[in-house]
Short mmCIF file of C-alpha atoms in Angstrom, two decimals:
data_model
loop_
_atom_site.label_atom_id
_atom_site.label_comp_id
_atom_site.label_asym_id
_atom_site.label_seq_id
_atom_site.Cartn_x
_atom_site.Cartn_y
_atom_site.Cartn_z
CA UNK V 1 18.56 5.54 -24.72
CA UNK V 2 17.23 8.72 -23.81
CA UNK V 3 14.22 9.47 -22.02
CA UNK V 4 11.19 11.74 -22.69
CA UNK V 5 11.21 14.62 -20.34
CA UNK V 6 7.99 13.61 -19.36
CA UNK V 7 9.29 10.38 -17.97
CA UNK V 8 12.11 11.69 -15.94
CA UNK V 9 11.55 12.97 -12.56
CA UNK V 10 13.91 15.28 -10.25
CA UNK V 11 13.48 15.22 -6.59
CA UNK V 12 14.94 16.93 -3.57
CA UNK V 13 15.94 14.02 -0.70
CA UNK V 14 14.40 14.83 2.65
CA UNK V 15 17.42 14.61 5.17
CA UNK V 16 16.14 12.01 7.85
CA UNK V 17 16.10 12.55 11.34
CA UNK V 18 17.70 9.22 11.53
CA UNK V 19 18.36 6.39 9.07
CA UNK V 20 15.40 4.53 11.16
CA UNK V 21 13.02 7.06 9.93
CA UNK V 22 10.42 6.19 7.39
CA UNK V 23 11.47 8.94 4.95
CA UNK V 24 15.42 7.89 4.94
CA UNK V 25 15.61 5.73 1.78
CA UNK V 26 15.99 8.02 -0.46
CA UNK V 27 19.39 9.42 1.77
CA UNK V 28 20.58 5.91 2.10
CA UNK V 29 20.30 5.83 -1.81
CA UNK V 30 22.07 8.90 -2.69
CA UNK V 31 24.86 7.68 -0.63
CA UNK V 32 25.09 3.78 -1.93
CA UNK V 33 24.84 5.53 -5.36
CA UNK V 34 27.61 7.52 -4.80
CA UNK V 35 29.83 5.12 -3.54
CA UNK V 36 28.95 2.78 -6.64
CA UNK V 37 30.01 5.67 -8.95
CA UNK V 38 32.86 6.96 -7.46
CA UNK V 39 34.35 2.87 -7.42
CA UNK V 40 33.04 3.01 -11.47
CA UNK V 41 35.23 6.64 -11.93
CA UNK V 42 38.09 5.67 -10.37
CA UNK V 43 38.42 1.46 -10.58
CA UNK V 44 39.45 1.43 -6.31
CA UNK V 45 37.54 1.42 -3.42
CA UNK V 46 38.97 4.24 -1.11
CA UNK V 47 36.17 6.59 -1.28
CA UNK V 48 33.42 4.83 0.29
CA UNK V 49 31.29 6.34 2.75
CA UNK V 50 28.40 4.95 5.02
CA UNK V 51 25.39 6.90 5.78
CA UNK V 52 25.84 7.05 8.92
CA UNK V 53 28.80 9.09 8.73
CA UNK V 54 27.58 11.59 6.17
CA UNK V 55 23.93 12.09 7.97
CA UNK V 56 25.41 14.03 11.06
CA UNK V 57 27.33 16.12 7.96
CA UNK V 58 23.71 17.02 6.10
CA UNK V 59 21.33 17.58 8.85
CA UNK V 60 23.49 20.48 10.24
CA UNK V 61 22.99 23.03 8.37
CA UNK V 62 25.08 25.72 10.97
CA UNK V 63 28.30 26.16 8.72
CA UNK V 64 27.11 24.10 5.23
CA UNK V 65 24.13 23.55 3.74
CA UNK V 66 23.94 20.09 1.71
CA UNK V 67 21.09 19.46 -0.49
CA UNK V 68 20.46 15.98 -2.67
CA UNK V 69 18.35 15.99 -5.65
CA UNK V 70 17.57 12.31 -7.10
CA UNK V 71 16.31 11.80 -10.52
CA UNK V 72 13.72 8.33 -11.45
CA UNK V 73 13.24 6.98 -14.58
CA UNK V 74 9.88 5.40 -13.29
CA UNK V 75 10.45 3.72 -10.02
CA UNK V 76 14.08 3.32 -10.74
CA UNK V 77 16.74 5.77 -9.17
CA UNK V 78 19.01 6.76 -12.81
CA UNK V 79 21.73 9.47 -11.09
CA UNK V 80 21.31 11.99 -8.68
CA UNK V 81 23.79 15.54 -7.72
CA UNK V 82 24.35 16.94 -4.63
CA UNK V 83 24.90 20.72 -4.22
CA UNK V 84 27.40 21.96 -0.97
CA UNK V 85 27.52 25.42 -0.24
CA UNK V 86 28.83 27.19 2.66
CA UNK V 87 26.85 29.66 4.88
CA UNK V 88 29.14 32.09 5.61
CA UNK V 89 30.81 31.91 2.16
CA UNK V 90 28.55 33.71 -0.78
CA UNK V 91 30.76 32.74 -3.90
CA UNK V 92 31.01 29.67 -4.76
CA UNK V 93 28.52 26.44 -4.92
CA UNK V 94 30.09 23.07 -4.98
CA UNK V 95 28.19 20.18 -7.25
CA UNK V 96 28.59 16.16 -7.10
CA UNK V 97 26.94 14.88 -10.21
CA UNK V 98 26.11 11.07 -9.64
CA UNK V 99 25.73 8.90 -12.75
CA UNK V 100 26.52 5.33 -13.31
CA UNK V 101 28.06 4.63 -16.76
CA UNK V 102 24.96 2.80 -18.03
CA UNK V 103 23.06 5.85 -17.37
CA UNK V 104 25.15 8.85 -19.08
CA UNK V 105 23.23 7.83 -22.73
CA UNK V 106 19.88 8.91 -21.36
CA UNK V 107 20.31 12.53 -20.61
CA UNK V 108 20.00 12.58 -16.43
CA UNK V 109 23.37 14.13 -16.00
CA UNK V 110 22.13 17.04 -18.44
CA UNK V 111 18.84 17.05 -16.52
CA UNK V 112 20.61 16.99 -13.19
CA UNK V 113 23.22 19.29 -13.73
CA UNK V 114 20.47 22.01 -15.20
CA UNK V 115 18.45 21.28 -11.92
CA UNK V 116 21.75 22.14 -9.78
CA UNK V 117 22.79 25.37 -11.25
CA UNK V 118 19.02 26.89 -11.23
CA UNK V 119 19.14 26.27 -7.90
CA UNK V 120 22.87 27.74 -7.50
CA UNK V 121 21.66 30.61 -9.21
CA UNK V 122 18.46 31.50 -6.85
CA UNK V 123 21.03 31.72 -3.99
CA UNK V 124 22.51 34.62 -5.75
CA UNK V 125 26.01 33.00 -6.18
CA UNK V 126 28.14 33.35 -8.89
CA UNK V 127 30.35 30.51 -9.13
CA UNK V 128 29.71 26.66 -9.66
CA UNK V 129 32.34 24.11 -8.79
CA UNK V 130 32.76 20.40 -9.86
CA UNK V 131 35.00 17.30 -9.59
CA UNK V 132 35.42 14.55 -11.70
CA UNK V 133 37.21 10.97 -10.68
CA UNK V 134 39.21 8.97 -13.19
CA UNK V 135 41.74 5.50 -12.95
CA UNK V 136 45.15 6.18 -12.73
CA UNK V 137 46.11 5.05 -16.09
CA UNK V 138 44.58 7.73 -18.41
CA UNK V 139 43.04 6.42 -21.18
CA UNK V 140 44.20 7.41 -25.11
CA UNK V 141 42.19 11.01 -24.90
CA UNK V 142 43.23 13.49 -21.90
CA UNK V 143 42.30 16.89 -20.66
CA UNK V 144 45.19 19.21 -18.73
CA UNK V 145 44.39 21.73 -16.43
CA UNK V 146 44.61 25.32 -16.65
CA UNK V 147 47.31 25.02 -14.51
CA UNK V 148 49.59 22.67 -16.60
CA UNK V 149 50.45 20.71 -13.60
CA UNK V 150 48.79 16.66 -14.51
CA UNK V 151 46.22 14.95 -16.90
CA UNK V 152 42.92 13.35 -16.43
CA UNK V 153 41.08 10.93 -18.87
CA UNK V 154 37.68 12.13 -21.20
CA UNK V 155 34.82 11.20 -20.31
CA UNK V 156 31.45 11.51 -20.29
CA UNK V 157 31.19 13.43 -17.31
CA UNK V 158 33.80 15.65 -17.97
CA UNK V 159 32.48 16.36 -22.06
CA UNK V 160 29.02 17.12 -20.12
CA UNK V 161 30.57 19.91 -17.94
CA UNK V 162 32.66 21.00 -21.32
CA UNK V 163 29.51 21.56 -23.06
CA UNK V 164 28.24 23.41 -20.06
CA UNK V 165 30.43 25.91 -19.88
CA UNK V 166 32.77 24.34 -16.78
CA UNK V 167 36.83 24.96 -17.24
CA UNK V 168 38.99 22.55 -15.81
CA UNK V 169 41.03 24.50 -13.55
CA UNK V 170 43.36 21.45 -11.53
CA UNK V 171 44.24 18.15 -11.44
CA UNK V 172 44.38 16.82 -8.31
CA UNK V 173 46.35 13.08 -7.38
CA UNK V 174 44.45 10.46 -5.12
CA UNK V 175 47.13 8.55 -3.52
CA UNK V 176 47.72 6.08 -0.77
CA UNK V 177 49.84 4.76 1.99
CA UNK V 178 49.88 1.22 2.95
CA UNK V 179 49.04 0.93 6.80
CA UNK V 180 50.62 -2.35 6.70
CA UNK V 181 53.99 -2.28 5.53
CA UNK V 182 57.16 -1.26 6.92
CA UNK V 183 57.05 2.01 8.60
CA UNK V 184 61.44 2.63 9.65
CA UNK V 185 61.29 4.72 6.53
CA UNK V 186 58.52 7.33 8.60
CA UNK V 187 60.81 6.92 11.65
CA UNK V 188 63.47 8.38 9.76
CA UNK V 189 61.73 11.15 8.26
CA UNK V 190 60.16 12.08 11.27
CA UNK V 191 63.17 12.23 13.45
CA UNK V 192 65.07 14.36 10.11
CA UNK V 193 62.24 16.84 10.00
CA UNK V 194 62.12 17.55 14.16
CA UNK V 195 65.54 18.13 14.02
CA UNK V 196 65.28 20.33 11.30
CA UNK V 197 62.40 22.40 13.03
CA UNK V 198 64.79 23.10 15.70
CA UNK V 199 63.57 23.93 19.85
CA UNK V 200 61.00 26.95 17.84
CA UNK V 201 58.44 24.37 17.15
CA UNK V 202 56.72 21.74 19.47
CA UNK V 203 54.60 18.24 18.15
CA UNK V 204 51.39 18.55 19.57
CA UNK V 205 48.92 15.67 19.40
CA UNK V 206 45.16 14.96 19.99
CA UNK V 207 42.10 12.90 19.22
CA UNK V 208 39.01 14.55 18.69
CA UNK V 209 37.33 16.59 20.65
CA UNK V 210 39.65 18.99 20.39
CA UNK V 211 41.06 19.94 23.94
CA UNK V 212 39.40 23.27 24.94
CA UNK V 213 42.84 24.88 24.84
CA UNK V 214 43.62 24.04 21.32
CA UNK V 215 40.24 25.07 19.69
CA UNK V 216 41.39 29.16 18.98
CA UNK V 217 44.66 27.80 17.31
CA UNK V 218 43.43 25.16 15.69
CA UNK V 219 40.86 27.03 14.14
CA UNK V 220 43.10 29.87 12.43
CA UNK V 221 44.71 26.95 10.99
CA UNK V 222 41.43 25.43 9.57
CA UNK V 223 41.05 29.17 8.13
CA UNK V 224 43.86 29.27 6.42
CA UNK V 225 43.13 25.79 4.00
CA UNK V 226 41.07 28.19 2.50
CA UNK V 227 44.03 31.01 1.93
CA UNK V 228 46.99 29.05 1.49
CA UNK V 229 46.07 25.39 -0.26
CA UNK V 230 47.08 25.72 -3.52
CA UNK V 231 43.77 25.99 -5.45
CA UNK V 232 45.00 27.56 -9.02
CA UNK V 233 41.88 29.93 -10.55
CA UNK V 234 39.26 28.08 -8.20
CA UNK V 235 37.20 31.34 -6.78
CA UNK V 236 37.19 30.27 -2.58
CA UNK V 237 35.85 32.62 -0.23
CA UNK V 238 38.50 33.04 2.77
CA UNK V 239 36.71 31.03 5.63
CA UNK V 240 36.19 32.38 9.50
CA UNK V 241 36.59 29.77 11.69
CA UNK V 242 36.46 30.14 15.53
CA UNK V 243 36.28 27.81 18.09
CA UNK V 244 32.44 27.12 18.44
CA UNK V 245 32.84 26.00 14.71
CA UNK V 246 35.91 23.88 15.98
CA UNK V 247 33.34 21.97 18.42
CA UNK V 248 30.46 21.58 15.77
CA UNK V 249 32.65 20.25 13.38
CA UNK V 250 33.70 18.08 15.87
CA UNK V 251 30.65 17.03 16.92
CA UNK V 252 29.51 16.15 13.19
CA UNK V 253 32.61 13.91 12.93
CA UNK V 254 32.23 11.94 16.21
CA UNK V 255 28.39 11.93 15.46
CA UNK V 256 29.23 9.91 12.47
CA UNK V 257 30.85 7.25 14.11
CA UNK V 258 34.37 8.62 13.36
CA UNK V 259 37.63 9.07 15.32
CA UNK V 260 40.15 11.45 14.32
CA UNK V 261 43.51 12.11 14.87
CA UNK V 262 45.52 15.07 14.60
CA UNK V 263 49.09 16.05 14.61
CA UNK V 264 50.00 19.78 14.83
CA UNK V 265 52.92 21.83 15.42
CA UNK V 266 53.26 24.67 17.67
CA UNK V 267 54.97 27.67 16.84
CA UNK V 268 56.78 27.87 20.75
CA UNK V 269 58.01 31.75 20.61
CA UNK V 270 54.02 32.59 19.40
CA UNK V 271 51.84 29.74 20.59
CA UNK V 272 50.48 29.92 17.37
CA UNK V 273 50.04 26.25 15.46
CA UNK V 274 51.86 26.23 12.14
CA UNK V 275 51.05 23.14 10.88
CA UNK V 276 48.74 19.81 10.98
CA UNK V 277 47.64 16.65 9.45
CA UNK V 278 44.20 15.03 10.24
CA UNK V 279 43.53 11.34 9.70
CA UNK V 280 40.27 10.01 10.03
CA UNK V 281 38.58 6.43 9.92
CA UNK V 282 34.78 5.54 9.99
CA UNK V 283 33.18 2.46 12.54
CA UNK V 284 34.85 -0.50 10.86
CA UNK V 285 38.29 -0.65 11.79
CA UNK V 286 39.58 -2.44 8.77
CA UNK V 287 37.90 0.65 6.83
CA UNK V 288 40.25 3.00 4.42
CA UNK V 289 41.76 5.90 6.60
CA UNK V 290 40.81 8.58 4.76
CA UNK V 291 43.68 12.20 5.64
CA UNK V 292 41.30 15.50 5.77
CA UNK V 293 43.76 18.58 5.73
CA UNK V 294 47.28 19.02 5.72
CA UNK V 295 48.41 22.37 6.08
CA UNK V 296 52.05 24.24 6.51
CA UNK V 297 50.81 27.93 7.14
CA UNK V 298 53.12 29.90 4.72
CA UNK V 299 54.74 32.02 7.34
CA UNK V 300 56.29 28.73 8.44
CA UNK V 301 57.50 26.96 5.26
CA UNK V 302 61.18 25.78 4.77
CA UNK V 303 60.83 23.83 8.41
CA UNK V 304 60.27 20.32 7.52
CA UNK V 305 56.77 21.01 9.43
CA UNK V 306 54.18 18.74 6.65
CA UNK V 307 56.94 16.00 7.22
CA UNK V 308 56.62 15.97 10.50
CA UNK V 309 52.82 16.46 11.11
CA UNK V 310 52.56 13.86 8.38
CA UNK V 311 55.06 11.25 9.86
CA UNK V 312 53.57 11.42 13.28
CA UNK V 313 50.11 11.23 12.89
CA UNK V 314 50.85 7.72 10.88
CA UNK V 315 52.84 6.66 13.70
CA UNK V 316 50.35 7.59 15.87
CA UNK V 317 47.37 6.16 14.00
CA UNK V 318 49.05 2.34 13.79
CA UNK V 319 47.96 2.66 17.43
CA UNK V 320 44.53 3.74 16.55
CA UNK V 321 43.66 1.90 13.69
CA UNK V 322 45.96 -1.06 13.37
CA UNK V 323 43.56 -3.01 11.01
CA UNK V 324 42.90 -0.43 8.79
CA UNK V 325 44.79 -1.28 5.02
CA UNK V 326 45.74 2.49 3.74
CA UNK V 327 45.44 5.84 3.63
CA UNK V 328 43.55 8.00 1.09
CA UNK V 329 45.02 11.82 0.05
CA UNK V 330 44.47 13.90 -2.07
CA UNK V 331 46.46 16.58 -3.26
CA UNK V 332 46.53 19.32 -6.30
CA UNK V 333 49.40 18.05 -8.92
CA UNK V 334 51.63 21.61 -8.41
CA UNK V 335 51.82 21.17 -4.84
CA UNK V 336 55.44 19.55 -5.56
CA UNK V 337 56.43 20.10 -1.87
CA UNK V 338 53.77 17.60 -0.48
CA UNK V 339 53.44 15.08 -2.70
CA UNK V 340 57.77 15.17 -2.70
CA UNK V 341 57.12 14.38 0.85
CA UNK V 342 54.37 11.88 0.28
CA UNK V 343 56.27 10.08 -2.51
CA UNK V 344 59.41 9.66 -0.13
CA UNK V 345 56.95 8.43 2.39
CA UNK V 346 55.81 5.75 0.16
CA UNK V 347 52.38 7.14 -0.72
CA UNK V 348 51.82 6.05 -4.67
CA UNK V 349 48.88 7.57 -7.16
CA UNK V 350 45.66 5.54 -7.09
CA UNK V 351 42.85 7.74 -9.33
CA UNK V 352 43.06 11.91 -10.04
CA UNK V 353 40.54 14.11 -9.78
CA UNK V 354 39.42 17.38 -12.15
CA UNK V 355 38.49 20.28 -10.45
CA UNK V 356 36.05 21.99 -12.42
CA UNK V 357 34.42 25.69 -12.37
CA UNK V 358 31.73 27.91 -14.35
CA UNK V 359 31.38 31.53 -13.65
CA UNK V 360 27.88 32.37 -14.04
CA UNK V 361 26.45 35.19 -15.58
#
C-alpha cells in the first residue's frame, strides 16, 4: 500500500521538559518506535533504549542538536527519522530513518528521508550520514563496503538510500560479551597486556563524574575518536573537546539514569592518557551494558593498551553491574586489531551495521 500524499503527515516532536509533560508522547513514541525497529533490523535485543535516558541527550542542545520528525498515516504513527548534528562540527548531518517492515510498502521512508535532507540542506551542510542494522546471518543478496572489509544483507532500507544517492562506505560488527560466564580468560589477558605496557603506562580508573583532575586528559582523548577511529571515506569534522564539555556530557549521562565506567591508561613520562574503554548501563541492572568508545591514541599503539583498558573495565564492571547479561560493541570490520582482541576475549558477532553517506550538491 501506498498512501496519497495528501494523507501522510510529517511532524517535528516537541522535546518535553519532562516525560510528565503533556506534550511528551510523541518523544516517548519516537523512542518505543525505535527500539521496535532496531529489534526487527537486527533479530536481538541489545539496542534498547528508555526515554528517560535519551531525553537528558535531546533537550541539550550545547554540543548536539537532535531533532525527531514523526510521520501519521491518520492517527496512526507509520515511521519517523531523527536528524543529529553537531554544533561545533559544520560537515556532516547524521540521519536515523525509523520504519517497521510493514510500513516500507507505503512510501514513509521516501517521505521521511526527503523531509531529513531538506532540512540538512538549510543548515548549509554538505554531507548526510546513515546506518542501517541487519541479523548476523546475511541473507542470499549482500552489499560490501567501499572499504572491502565485511557484508551486510539488502534490504529495503538500504535499496531506499541506494536510490537516493547514499554509498555504503563501512561495515561495522555488533558484538557481545557474556557478563556471566567465566572471566580467568580476561584475567589473563589483562595481566599479559600490563606487563607488556611496561612501568611507562599507569591503569587509571573512574566512575562518572569524571574527577576534576582527569577532565583536560580525558577530553583530548574524546577528541581524538574523531581523528583516529577508523572511519574509511566517512567525511568527520575533527571534534574540540575541553573539559566543560567533559562535565556536560557527563551530566547528560548521569541525568539519564546511567552509570559509567571508565578504564584509561596514563602515559606516566607525559601525564597524557593514551587509552580508554567506557562501559555504560541504564536504571535496570539486569539491562544490556552497552561499551561507548574505545580508543588507543596512535602515538601509543603496539602496547597492549585496548587489551588492557578493555580487560579492566569488565573486571571492574562485574562489581558494578553484576546482573547485567552482556555487553554490546560495535566496531568497523577493518579494525582487525580490536576485534582480534575482542574475539580472544570471547566477544562473538550479534547484527552489523552499514554506514552510509551522500555528498550533497
Amino acid at each position: 500500500m501506498t498512501y496519497p500524499t495528501a494523507d501522510l503527515t510529517v511532524t517535528e516532536v516537541a522535546v518535553p521538559a519532562s516525560l510528565d509533560d503533556a506534550d511528551a508522547a510523541d518523544f516517548i513514541a519516537a523512542v518505543a518506535l525505535n527500539n521496535a525497529v532496531c529489534l526487527a533490523d537486527s533479530g536481538v535485543d541489545d539496542y534498547e533504549r528508555t526515554a528517560a535516558e535519551m531525553l537528558p541527550l535531546w533537550k541539550d542542545r550545547t554540543d548536539h542538536v537532535h531533532r525527531t520528525f514523526i510521520a501519521r498515516a491518520g492517527d496512526s504513527i507509520i515511521g519517523a527519522i531523527s536528524l543529529n548534528c553537531g554544533v561545533a562540527e559544520p560537515t556532516s548531518a547524521e540521519v536515523d530513518l525509523m520504519v517497521l517492515p510493514e510500513h516500507w510498502p507505503t512510501g514513509v521512508g521516501q517521505a521521511l528521508l526527503d523531509r531529513a535532507e531538506e532540512e540538512v540542506r538549510l543548515q548549509g551542510r554538505r554531507v548526510l550520514q546513515a546506518w542501517t542494522l541487519h541479523p548476523a546471518v546475511p541473507g542470499s543478496e549482500t552489499l560490501t563496503p567501499k572499504t572491502g572489509w565485511g557484508v551486510i544483507s539488502s534490504s529495503p532500507h538500504t535499496r531506499l538510500l541506494e536510490r537516493n544517492g547514499f554509498a555504503l562506505e563501512q561495515v561495522e560488527r555488533s558484538s557481545g560479551f557474556d557478563l556471566q560466564a567465566d572471566l580467568s580468560t580476561v584475567e589473563r589477558m589483562l595481566s599479559g597486556a600490563i606487563a607488556a605496557a611496561g612501568p611507562d603506562y599507569r591503569l587509571v580508573e573512574w566512575n562518572l563524574p569524571t574527577p576534576p583532575e582527569q577532565r583536560d586528559g580525558y577530553a583530548w582523548a574524546l577528541s581524538r575518536m574523531s581523528t583516529d577511529a577508523p572511519s574509511g571515506d566517512l567525511e568527520i569534522d575533527e571534534e574540540t573537546w575541553d573539559a566543560a564539555r567533559i562535565a556536560r556530557r557527563d551530566a547528560r549521562i548521569i541525568g539519564g539514569g546511567q552509570t559509567m565506567s571508565v578504564a584509561a591508561v596514563e602515559h606516566v613520562p607525559t601525564g597524557t592518557l593514551a587509552a580508554f574503554n567506557e562501559l555504560v548501563i541504564g536504571e535496570d541492572p539486569t539491562g544490556v551494558t552497552h561499551q561507548y568508545c574505545t580508543l588507543v591514541l596512535k602515538e601509543h599503539r603496539g602496547h597492549r593498551l585496548g587489551q588492557l583498558v578493555k580487560c579492566a573495565n569488565i573486571l571492574r564492571w562485574r562489581g558494578i553491574a553484576p546482573a547485567s547479561p552482556r555487553i554490546s560493541t560495535f566496531n568497523a570490520e577493518e579494525n582487525r586489531p580490536m576485534l582480534d582482541i575482542n574475539e580472544a576475549m570471547g566477544f562473538v558477532p550479534r547484527a552489523y551495521a552499514g554506514a552510509w553517506q551522500k555528498r550533497l550538491d
